[in-house]
Amino acid sequence: CADVAGPMGPLELGVDEVILVLPSRSEGCPNVVLESMAMRRALVVSDAAGTRDVVASEREALVFPIGNVAAFAAAVRRLIEQPALRHDLQIRAYQRVDSAFSTHASARQLGACLHKIADRKPAPWATPGTRAPARDEDRPASEPARVRPSWMPTRLAGEKQS
């Protein structure tokens, strides 16, 4: 058991009762949140952009505004004092990570994306045996201009310059 001290006095949490706390100011895709959800842990997280994309407040986690220490402390206190809420959040977080972020879910999403790309009509210059115009001046006015990044070569290695 672990003792948690604070203004409300020491509290005892069981060994299996772990709360992940992530008070980040910014996040990409927070792997620690996904891993904790898969481990059925209760979450208290800041409203950082990446975290916001992974969990819904009051559904899979308790989310507090970035930098709001009072709201952060209140969220932790709620999870400690309300085991039923903690349990419900753990269950819903696990269901969310399993349905949306598992290997199978990722494969389904990738497959759907690839099918969508494969079903698109190819650009007129993308047919076998043709090349895309190298410069916008060579492009018909009906086609949108393409921007070539500065790092991209104007011709491929081994190609003869015309």
XYZ file of N, CA, C and O in Angstrom:
648
model
N 0.837 -1.192 0.000
C 0.000 0.000 0.000
C 0.878 1.250 0.000
O 1.976 1.242 0.527
N 0.350 2.296 -0.558
C 1.092 3.557 -0.624
C 0.326 4.622 0.122
O -0.894 4.673 0.083
N 1.047 5.459 0.824
C 0.429 6.584 1.511
C 0.525 7.812 0.630
O 1.573 8.110 0.075
N -0.580 8.510 0.496
C -0.606 9.760 -0.254
C -0.939 10.853 0.733
O -2.011 10.855 1.324
N -0.009 11.747 0.969
C -0.233 12.829 1.929
C -0.706 14.065 1.194
O -0.368 14.293 0.042
N -1.480 14.860 1.869
C -1.954 16.095 1.262
C -2.806 16.849 2.252
O -2.881 16.473 3.425
N -3.462 17.912 1.803
C -4.274 18.717 2.704
C -5.395 17.933 3.372
O -5.856 18.288 4.424
N -5.821 16.823 2.754
C -6.906 16.047 3.350
C -6.372 14.932 4.238
O -7.114 14.110 4.709
N -5.062 14.881 4.450
C -4.471 13.878 5.315
C -4.012 12.674 4.521
O -4.275 12.559 3.331
N -3.274 11.772 5.167
C -2.772 10.603 4.454
C -3.907 9.674 4.029
O -4.873 9.488 4.753
N -3.771 9.106 2.832
C -4.747 8.149 2.310
C -4.007 6.882 1.956
O -2.850 6.911 1.550
N -4.680 5.780 2.073
C -4.056 4.523 1.718
C -4.726 3.965 0.473
O -5.937 3.800 0.426
N -3.905 3.727 -0.550
C -4.403 3.124 -1.783
C -3.857 1.711 -1.862
O -2.717 1.463 -1.492
N -4.653 0.785 -2.368
C -4.191 -0.580 -2.545
C -3.114 -0.647 -3.622
O -2.980 0.254 -4.452
N -2.351 -1.720 -3.635
C -1.278 -1.891 -4.597
C -1.813 -1.853 -6.026
O -1.183 -1.303 -6.926
N -2.996 -2.400 -6.264
C -3.571 -2.428 -7.604
C -4.232 -1.103 -7.990
O -4.671 -0.937 -9.118
N -4.331 -0.194 -7.071
C -4.976 1.087 -7.333
C -3.925 2.119 -7.717
O -3.356 2.790 -6.885
N -3.666 2.213 -8.995
C -2.673 3.149 -9.518
C -3.392 4.197 -10.346
O -4.261 3.878 -11.153
N -3.023 5.446 -10.130
C -3.581 6.546 -10.906
C -2.441 7.155 -11.709
O -1.423 7.556 -11.150
N -2.615 7.213 -13.016
C -1.633 7.891 -13.853
C -1.968 9.371 -13.859
O -3.092 9.760 -14.125
N -0.959 10.183 -13.584
C -1.113 11.627 -13.587
C -0.181 12.184 -14.650
O 1.019 11.935 -14.621
N -0.746 12.925 -15.620
C 0.054 13.499 -16.699
C -0.296 14.986 -16.837
O -1.167 15.365 -17.602
N 0.399 15.843 -16.088
C 0.096 17.282 -16.127
C 0.888 18.027 -17.208
O 1.430 19.100 -16.974
N 0.957 17.480 -18.404
C 1.752 18.062 -19.493
C 1.161 19.368 -20.005
O -0.046 19.552 -20.017
N 2.039 20.213 -20.490
C 1.606 21.440 -21.176
C 1.397 21.173 -22.658
O 0.638 21.860 -23.322
N 2.086 20.163 -23.197
C 1.877 19.778 -24.598
C 2.213 18.302 -24.743
O 3.026 17.763 -24.011
N 1.552 17.665 -25.701
C 1.755 16.242 -25.977
C 1.583 15.998 -27.464
O 0.810 16.696 -28.118
N 2.272 14.980 -27.955
C 1.982 14.475 -29.291
C 0.890 13.435 -29.104
O -0.178 13.729 -28.588
N 1.180 12.207 -29.443
C 0.286 11.101 -29.100
C 0.879 10.477 -27.850
O 1.935 9.844 -27.901
N 0.254 10.653 -26.706
C 0.853 10.241 -25.435
C 0.811 8.724 -25.221
O -0.189 8.176 -24.770
N 1.907 8.057 -25.549
C 1.976 6.602 -25.377
C 1.735 6.181 -23.938
O 1.117 5.147 -23.696
N 2.217 6.954 -22.970
C 2.028 6.575 -21.575
C 0.541 6.525 -21.225
O 0.110 5.676 -20.441
N -0.252 7.387 -21.842
C -1.696 7.365 -21.608
C -2.303 6.105 -22.229
O -3.085 5.399 -21.587
N -1.926 5.808 -23.466
C -2.447 4.599 -24.124
C -2.050 3.337 -23.361
O -2.868 2.428 -23.170
N -0.796 3.276 -22.922
C -0.320 2.107 -22.178
C -1.059 1.976 -20.851
O -1.427 0.871 -20.435
N -1.298 3.092 -20.177
C -2.020 3.056 -18.905
C -3.471 2.644 -19.104
O -4.037 1.918 -18.284
N -4.075 3.105 -20.200
C -5.445 2.690 -20.501
C -5.496 1.178 -20.723
O -6.411 0.511 -20.241
N -4.505 0.639 -21.440
C -4.453 -0.801 -21.694
C -4.227 -1.590 -20.409
O -4.639 -2.748 -20.318
N -3.597 -0.961 -19.426
C -3.351 -1.619 -18.139
C -4.475 -1.368 -17.136
O -4.357 -1.685 -15.964
N -5.555 -0.748 -17.623
C -6.735 -0.450 -16.795
C -6.382 0.440 -15.607
O -6.768 0.180 -14.465
N -5.684 1.520 -15.882
C -5.320 2.483 -14.845
C -6.239 3.693 -14.936
O -6.658 4.085 -16.015
N -6.518 4.300 -13.809
C -7.284 5.539 -13.785
C -6.360 6.676 -14.222
O -5.163 6.652 -13.952
N -6.922 7.671 -14.917
C -6.110 8.739 -15.494
C -6.571 10.119 -15.043
O -7.764 10.417 -15.047
N -5.584 10.947 -14.717
C -5.795 12.383 -14.528
C -4.808 13.043 -15.467
O -3.598 12.886 -15.310
N -5.336 13.727 -16.479
C -4.475 14.290 -17.522
C -4.845 15.737 -17.796
O -5.982 16.151 -17.599
N -3.856 16.493 -18.290
C -4.120 17.873 -18.678
C -4.807 17.900 -20.045
O -4.786 16.927 -20.792
N -5.375 19.031 -20.357
C -6.119 19.208 -21.603
C -5.174 19.557 -22.757
O -5.453 20.447 -23.552
N -4.056 18.848 -22.852
C -3.101 19.059 -23.941
C -3.676 18.457 -25.220
O -4.428 17.483 -25.178
N -3.311 19.029 -26.359
C -3.905 18.638 -27.644
C -3.840 17.131 -27.906
O -4.844 16.515 -28.224
N -2.688 16.502 -27.787
C -2.574 15.079 -28.068
C -3.388 14.224 -27.117
O -4.026 13.244 -27.525
N -3.387 14.589 -25.859
C -4.149 13.840 -24.863
C -5.648 13.985 -25.119
O -6.407 13.029 -25.002
N -6.049 15.172 -25.504
C -7.459 15.450 -25.802
C -7.960 14.562 -26.942
O -9.135 14.209 -26.997
N -7.064 14.178 -27.858
C -7.441 13.313 -28.974
C -7.607 11.856 -28.558
O -8.201 11.071 -29.278
N -7.087 11.502 -27.393
C -7.092 10.108 -26.947
C -8.210 9.822 -25.952
O -8.832 8.767 -26.011
N -8.468 10.749 -25.032
C -9.472 10.512 -23.991
C -10.516 11.616 -23.967
O -10.245 12.748 -24.355
N -11.687 11.265 -23.498
C -12.755 12.233 -23.287
C -12.895 12.451 -21.783
O -12.893 11.493 -21.007
N -13.014 13.704 -21.393
C -13.144 14.038 -19.978
C -14.420 13.434 -19.392
O -15.474 13.472 -20.022
N -14.277 12.884 -18.227
C -15.366 12.253 -17.476
C -15.834 10.943 -18.106
O -16.730 10.306 -17.596
N -15.256 10.545 -19.218
C -15.603 9.266 -19.836
C -14.479 8.257 -19.637
O -14.698 7.182 -19.111
N -13.263 8.596 -20.094
C -12.117 7.701 -19.918
C -11.102 8.242 -18.923
O -10.215 7.531 -18.498
N -11.204 9.509 -18.584
C -10.226 10.137 -17.691
C -10.825 11.397 -17.086
O -11.845 11.897 -17.551
N -10.162 11.891 -16.063
C -10.484 13.222 -15.557
C -9.472 14.164 -16.188
O -8.262 13.965 -16.065
N -9.969 15.166 -16.893
C -9.121 16.096 -17.627
C -9.244 17.468 -16.967
O -10.344 17.921 -16.672
N -8.099 18.110 -16.745
C -8.094 19.436 -16.125
C -7.408 20.429 -17.053
O -6.576 20.048 -17.875
N -7.746 21.711 -16.951
C -7.120 22.729 -17.804
C -5.613 22.822 -17.532
O -5.173 22.745 -16.388
N -4.852 23.008 -18.589
C -3.394 23.123 -18.468
C -3.039 24.247 -17.499
O -3.560 25.354 -17.609
N -2.170 23.932 -16.551
C -1.677 24.930 -15.608
C -2.584 25.208 -14.422
O -2.207 25.960 -13.527
N -3.763 24.615 -14.367
C -4.702 24.868 -13.276
C -4.440 23.854 -12.156
O -4.980 22.747 -12.158
N -3.604 24.257 -11.211
C -3.178 23.359 -10.139
C -4.344 22.955 -9.245
O -4.444 21.800 -8.816
N -5.268 23.877 -8.988
C -6.420 23.561 -8.141
C -7.304 22.496 -8.796
O -7.755 21.552 -8.131
N -7.537 22.619 -10.096
C -8.351 21.621 -10.808
C -7.625 20.279 -10.862
O -8.252 19.223 -10.751
N -6.317 20.326 -11.034
C -5.499 19.106 -11.015
C -5.647 18.384 -9.678
O -5.948 17.191 -9.624
N -5.468 19.115 -8.581
C -5.576 18.520 -7.241
C -6.979 17.996 -6.985
O -7.153 16.909 -6.416
N -7.992 18.732 -7.442
C -9.382 18.292 -7.246
C -9.657 16.997 -8.003
O -10.355 16.109 -7.499
N -9.106 16.862 -9.209
C -9.306 15.644 -10.001
C -8.651 14.440 -9.327
O -9.253 13.368 -9.237
N -7.433 14.617 -8.829
C -6.756 13.525 -8.122
C -7.549 13.154 -6.878
O -7.783 11.965 -6.604
N -7.991 14.159 -6.142
C -8.771 13.903 -4.924
C -10.047 13.136 -5.255
O -10.413 12.194 -4.551
N -10.737 13.512 -6.349
C -11.967 12.807 -6.748
C -11.702 11.328 -6.991
O -12.475 10.469 -6.563
N -10.630 11.029 -7.700
C -10.334 9.621 -7.999
C -9.972 8.845 -6.738
O -10.301 7.670 -6.613
N -9.288 9.489 -5.820
C -8.918 8.810 -4.578
C -10.152 8.564 -3.717
O -10.329 7.485 -3.167
N -11.025 9.550 -3.643
C -12.190 9.463 -2.753
C -13.369 8.696 -3.348
O -14.260 8.294 -2.620
N -13.392 8.501 -4.679
C -14.543 7.861 -5.321
C -14.111 6.608 -6.084
O -13.895 6.638 -7.297
N -13.997 5.487 -5.380
C -13.555 4.258 -6.046
C -14.473 3.809 -7.183
O -14.007 3.244 -8.172
N -15.773 4.067 -7.081
C -16.687 3.666 -8.154
C -16.387 4.468 -9.429
O -16.368 3.905 -10.531
N -16.128 5.761 -9.305
C -15.755 6.587 -10.453
C -14.432 6.101 -11.034
O -14.302 5.960 -12.249
N -13.482 5.839 -10.166
C -12.172 5.343 -10.611
C -12.341 4.056 -11.420
O -11.783 3.909 -12.502
N -13.154 3.144 -10.917
C -13.395 1.865 -11.594
C -14.067 2.076 -12.959
O -13.662 1.478 -13.957
N -15.094 2.931 -13.005
C -15.804 3.190 -14.264
C -14.866 3.789 -15.312
O -14.900 3.402 -16.486
N -14.029 4.730 -14.913
C -13.074 5.340 -15.845
C -12.077 4.303 -16.357
O -11.725 4.298 -17.538
N -11.628 3.419 -15.462
C -10.685 2.366 -15.866
C -11.297 1.462 -16.924
O -10.648 1.146 -17.933
N -12.531 1.050 -16.710
C -13.211 0.146 -17.651
C -13.399 0.830 -19.007
O -13.073 0.265 -20.054
N -13.916 2.067 -18.993
C -14.162 2.768 -20.259
C -12.864 3.111 -20.979
O -12.794 3.056 -22.215
N -11.810 3.424 -20.240
C -10.510 3.712 -20.863
C -9.971 2.455 -21.550
O -9.457 2.521 -22.670
N -10.099 1.316 -20.890
C -9.642 0.066 -21.501
C -10.434 -0.239 -22.772
O -9.871 -0.616 -23.792
N -11.751 -0.075 -22.709
C -12.587 -0.329 -23.887
C -12.207 0.602 -25.045
O -12.142 0.181 -26.192
N -11.908 1.847 -24.734
C -11.531 2.821 -25.769
C -10.207 2.446 -26.413
O -10.076 2.437 -27.633
N -9.191 2.138 -25.599
C -7.874 1.815 -26.171
C -7.953 0.511 -26.956
O -7.313 0.368 -27.996
N -8.755 -0.428 -26.501
C -8.883 -1.707 -27.191
C -9.606 -1.544 -28.527
O -9.238 -2.170 -29.518
N -10.619 -0.680 -28.571
C -11.396 -0.533 -29.802
C -10.769 0.446 -30.793
O -10.943 0.296 -32.001
N -10.030 1.431 -30.330
C -9.530 2.467 -31.234
C -8.020 2.466 -31.446
O -7.549 3.012 -32.441
N -7.245 1.876 -30.532
C -5.791 1.995 -30.621
C -5.051 0.659 -30.588
O -3.832 0.638 -30.545
N -5.768 -0.441 -30.626
C -5.108 -1.749 -30.632
C -4.459 -2.003 -31.986
O -4.690 -1.275 -32.955
N -3.670 -3.055 -32.076
C -3.041 -3.423 -33.343
C -4.110 -3.695 -34.404
O -3.989 -3.250 -35.551
N -5.162 -4.390 -34.026
C -6.238 -4.697 -34.971
C -6.950 -3.427 -35.430
O -7.251 -3.266 -36.621
N -7.216 -2.520 -34.494
C -7.882 -1.267 -34.864
C -6.990 -0.442 -35.783
O -7.469 0.127 -36.767
N -5.695 -0.396 -35.490
C -4.765 0.351 -36.341
C -4.709 -0.260 -37.738
O -4.685 0.467 -38.742
N -4.694 -1.580 -37.825
C -4.675 -2.255 -39.126
C -5.953 -1.961 -39.903
O -5.909 -1.718 -41.115
N -7.105 -1.964 -39.226
C -8.375 -1.635 -39.893
C -8.353 -0.202 -40.425
O -8.764 0.057 -41.549
N -7.856 0.725 -39.611
C -7.802 2.130 -40.030
C -6.853 2.318 -41.209
O -7.164 3.037 -42.162
N -5.699 1.654 -41.163
C -4.741 1.743 -42.265
C -5.345 1.138 -43.533
O -5.228 1.698 -44.615
N -6.000 -0.014 -43.398
C -6.639 -0.652 -44.548
C -7.696 0.237 -45.168
O -7.764 0.373 -46.395
N -8.509 0.877 -44.347
C -9.543 1.778 -44.856
C -8.915 2.956 -45.593
O -9.388 3.368 -46.662
N -7.823 3.483 -45.045
C -7.115 4.596 -45.686
C -6.537 4.166 -47.030
O -6.668 4.882 -48.034
N -5.920 2.999 -47.081
C -5.332 2.513 -48.330
C -6.404 2.239 -49.383
O -6.206 2.524 -50.562
N -7.545 1.692 -48.958
C -8.648 1.465 -49.907
C -9.151 2.791 -50.468
O -9.445 2.896 -51.656
N -9.239 3.786 -49.623
C -9.692 5.100 -50.064
C -8.736 5.677 -51.110
O -9.153 6.212 -52.127
N -7.440 5.528 -50.857
C -6.431 6.013 -51.804
C -6.503 5.221 -53.102
O -6.453 5.782 -54.194
N -6.635 3.901 -53.000
C -6.673 3.045 -54.190
C -7.905 3.323 -55.048
O -7.861 3.149 -56.264
N -8.990 3.768 -54.454
C -10.221 4.036 -55.191
C -10.229 5.395 -55.875
O -11.128 5.686 -56.654
N -9.236 6.223 -55.606
C -9.182 7.540 -56.243
C -8.830 7.419 -57.720
O -8.092 6.533 -58.123
N -9.326 8.339 -58.483
C -8.979 8.398 -59.905
C -7.562 8.962 -60.003
O -7.274 10.013 -59.430
N -6.675 8.286 -60.736
C -5.307 8.789 -60.818
C -5.241 10.082 -61.623
O -6.078 10.337 -62.483
N -4.240 10.888 -61.307
C -4.012 12.121 -62.061
C -3.655 11.751 -63.498
O -3.077 10.686 -63.741
N -3.970 12.589 -64.478
C -3.700 12.253 -65.886
C -2.233 11.942 -66.143
O -1.915 11.098 -66.969
N -1.329 12.588 -65.443
C 0.094 12.366 -65.669
C 0.616 11.149 -64.921
O 1.771 10.789 -65.054
N -0.234 10.499 -64.108
C 0.222 9.367 -63.306
C 0.011 8.028 -63.999
O 0.216 6.988 -63.394
N -0.397 8.010 -65.255
C -0.580 6.749 -65.968
C 0.782 6.204 -66.384
O 1.720 6.974 -66.607
N 0.910 4.886 -66.490
C 2.201 4.301 -66.845
C 2.732 4.864 -68.162
O 1.978 5.086 -69.110
N 4.029 5.144 -68.185
C 4.684 5.622 -69.388
C 4.664 7.130 -69.551
O 5.235 7.655 -70.490
N 4.010 7.850 -68.641
C 4.008 9.311 -68.726
C 4.726 9.875 -67.519
O 4.886 9.194 -66.509
N 5.174 11.092 -67.636
C 5.860 11.747 -66.526
C 5.131 13.024 -66.175
O 4.580 13.692 -67.042
N 5.216 13.380 -64.947
C 4.655 14.657 -64.524
C 5.528 15.771 -65.062
O 6.745 15.623 -65.122
N 4.936 16.855 -65.496
C 5.752 17.975 -65.952
C 6.683 18.439 -64.837
O 6.305 18.463 -63.681
N 7.908 18.776 -65.202
C 8.900 19.174 -64.215
C 8.683 20.596 -63.727
O 9.067 20.935 -62.626
N 8.074 21.447 -64.572
C 7.878 22.833 -64.187
C 6.417 23.199 -64.360
O 5.706 22.644 -65.195
N 5.970 24.174 -63.599
C 4.584 24.613 -63.700
C 4.278 25.198 -65.077
O 3.143 25.122 -65.542
N 5.274 25.771 -65.757
C 5.029 26.356 -67.082
C 4.638 25.269 -68.083
O 3.953 25.536 -69.073
N 5.113 24.032 -67.895
C 4.826 22.936 -68.810
C 3.476 22.280 -68.527
O 3.041 21.420 -69.274
N 2.843 22.667 -67.451
C 1.605 22.031 -67.011
C 0.409 22.701 -67.687
O 0.355 23.920 -67.759
N -0.565 21.915 -68.166
C -1.777 22.521 -68.724
C -2.472 23.377 -67.670
O -2.422 23.069 -66.472
N -3.124 24.426 -68.077
C -3.779 25.346 -67.144
C -4.881 24.658 -66.344
O -5.221 25.094 -65.252
N -5.437 23.568 -66.848
C -6.516 22.875 -66.145
C -6.030 22.090 -64.930
O -6.814 21.731 -64.072
N -4.730 21.820 -64.860
C -4.180 21.071 -63.722
C -3.659 22.031 -62.672
O -3.054 23.047 -62.989
N -3.876 21.702 -61.378
C -3.351 22.573 -60.326
C -1.826 22.491 -60.275
O -1.232 21.466 -60.609
N -1.209 23.570 -59.885
C 0.250 23.603 -59.766
C 0.688 22.750 -58.590
O 0.013 22.694 -57.564
N 1.800 22.062 -58.765
C 2.369 21.275 -57.670
C 3.568 22.030 -57.147
O 4.324 22.618 -57.903
N 3.741 21.973 -55.856
C 4.898 22.626 -55.258
C 5.938 21.560 -54.997
O 5.665 20.559 -54.334
N 7.123 21.752 -55.535
C 8.209 20.804 -55.339
C 9.034 21.301 -54.155
O 9.554 22.407 -54.189
N 9.149 20.488 -53.085
C 9.971 20.901 -51.947
C 11.409 21.151 -52.396
O 11.901 20.521 -53.335
N 12.081 22.060 -51.723
C 13.437 22.431 -52.111
C 14.408 21.261 -52.029
O 15.390 21.208 -52.763
N 14.121 20.286 -51.184
C 15.028 19.154 -51.020
C 14.816 18.087 -52.100
O 15.628 17.207 -52.278
N 13.712 18.162 -52.869
C 13.404 17.142 -53.866
C 14.148 17.449 -55.166
O 14.070 18.561 -55.674
N 14.868 16.469 -55.715
C 15.594 16.729 -56.963
C 14.620 16.967 -58.114
O 13.505 16.466 -58.119
N 15.075 17.739 -59.101
C 14.215 18.007 -60.268
C 14.171 16.830 -61.200
O 13.292 16.709 -62.017
N 15.142 15.931 -61.106
C 15.108 14.700 -61.889
C 15.668 13.575 -61.033
O 16.416 13.815 -60.086
N 15.302 12.380 -61.348
C 15.738 11.221 -60.588
C 17.149 10.837 -60.988
O 17.586 11.084 -62.114
N 17.863 10.215 -60.079
C 19.216 9.749 -60.367
C 19.178 8.784 -61.542
O 18.314 7.896 -61.614
N 20.089 8.928 -62.470
C 20.142 8.037 -63.620
C 19.315 8.493 -64.797
O 19.438 7.967 -65.890
N 18.417 9.470 -64.589
C 17.615 9.992 -65.689
C 18.469 10.923 -66.555
O 19.292 11.665 -66.045
N 18.237 10.857 -67.834
C 18.914 11.777 -68.736
C 18.144 13.077 -68.787
O 16.919 13.068 -68.777
N 18.861 14.149 -68.797
C 18.211 15.454 -68.878
C 17.808 15.698 -70.317
O 18.559 15.477 -71.240
N 16.554 16.153 -70.536
C 16.094 16.369 -71.893
C 16.366 17.771 -72.388
O 16.701 18.653 -71.771
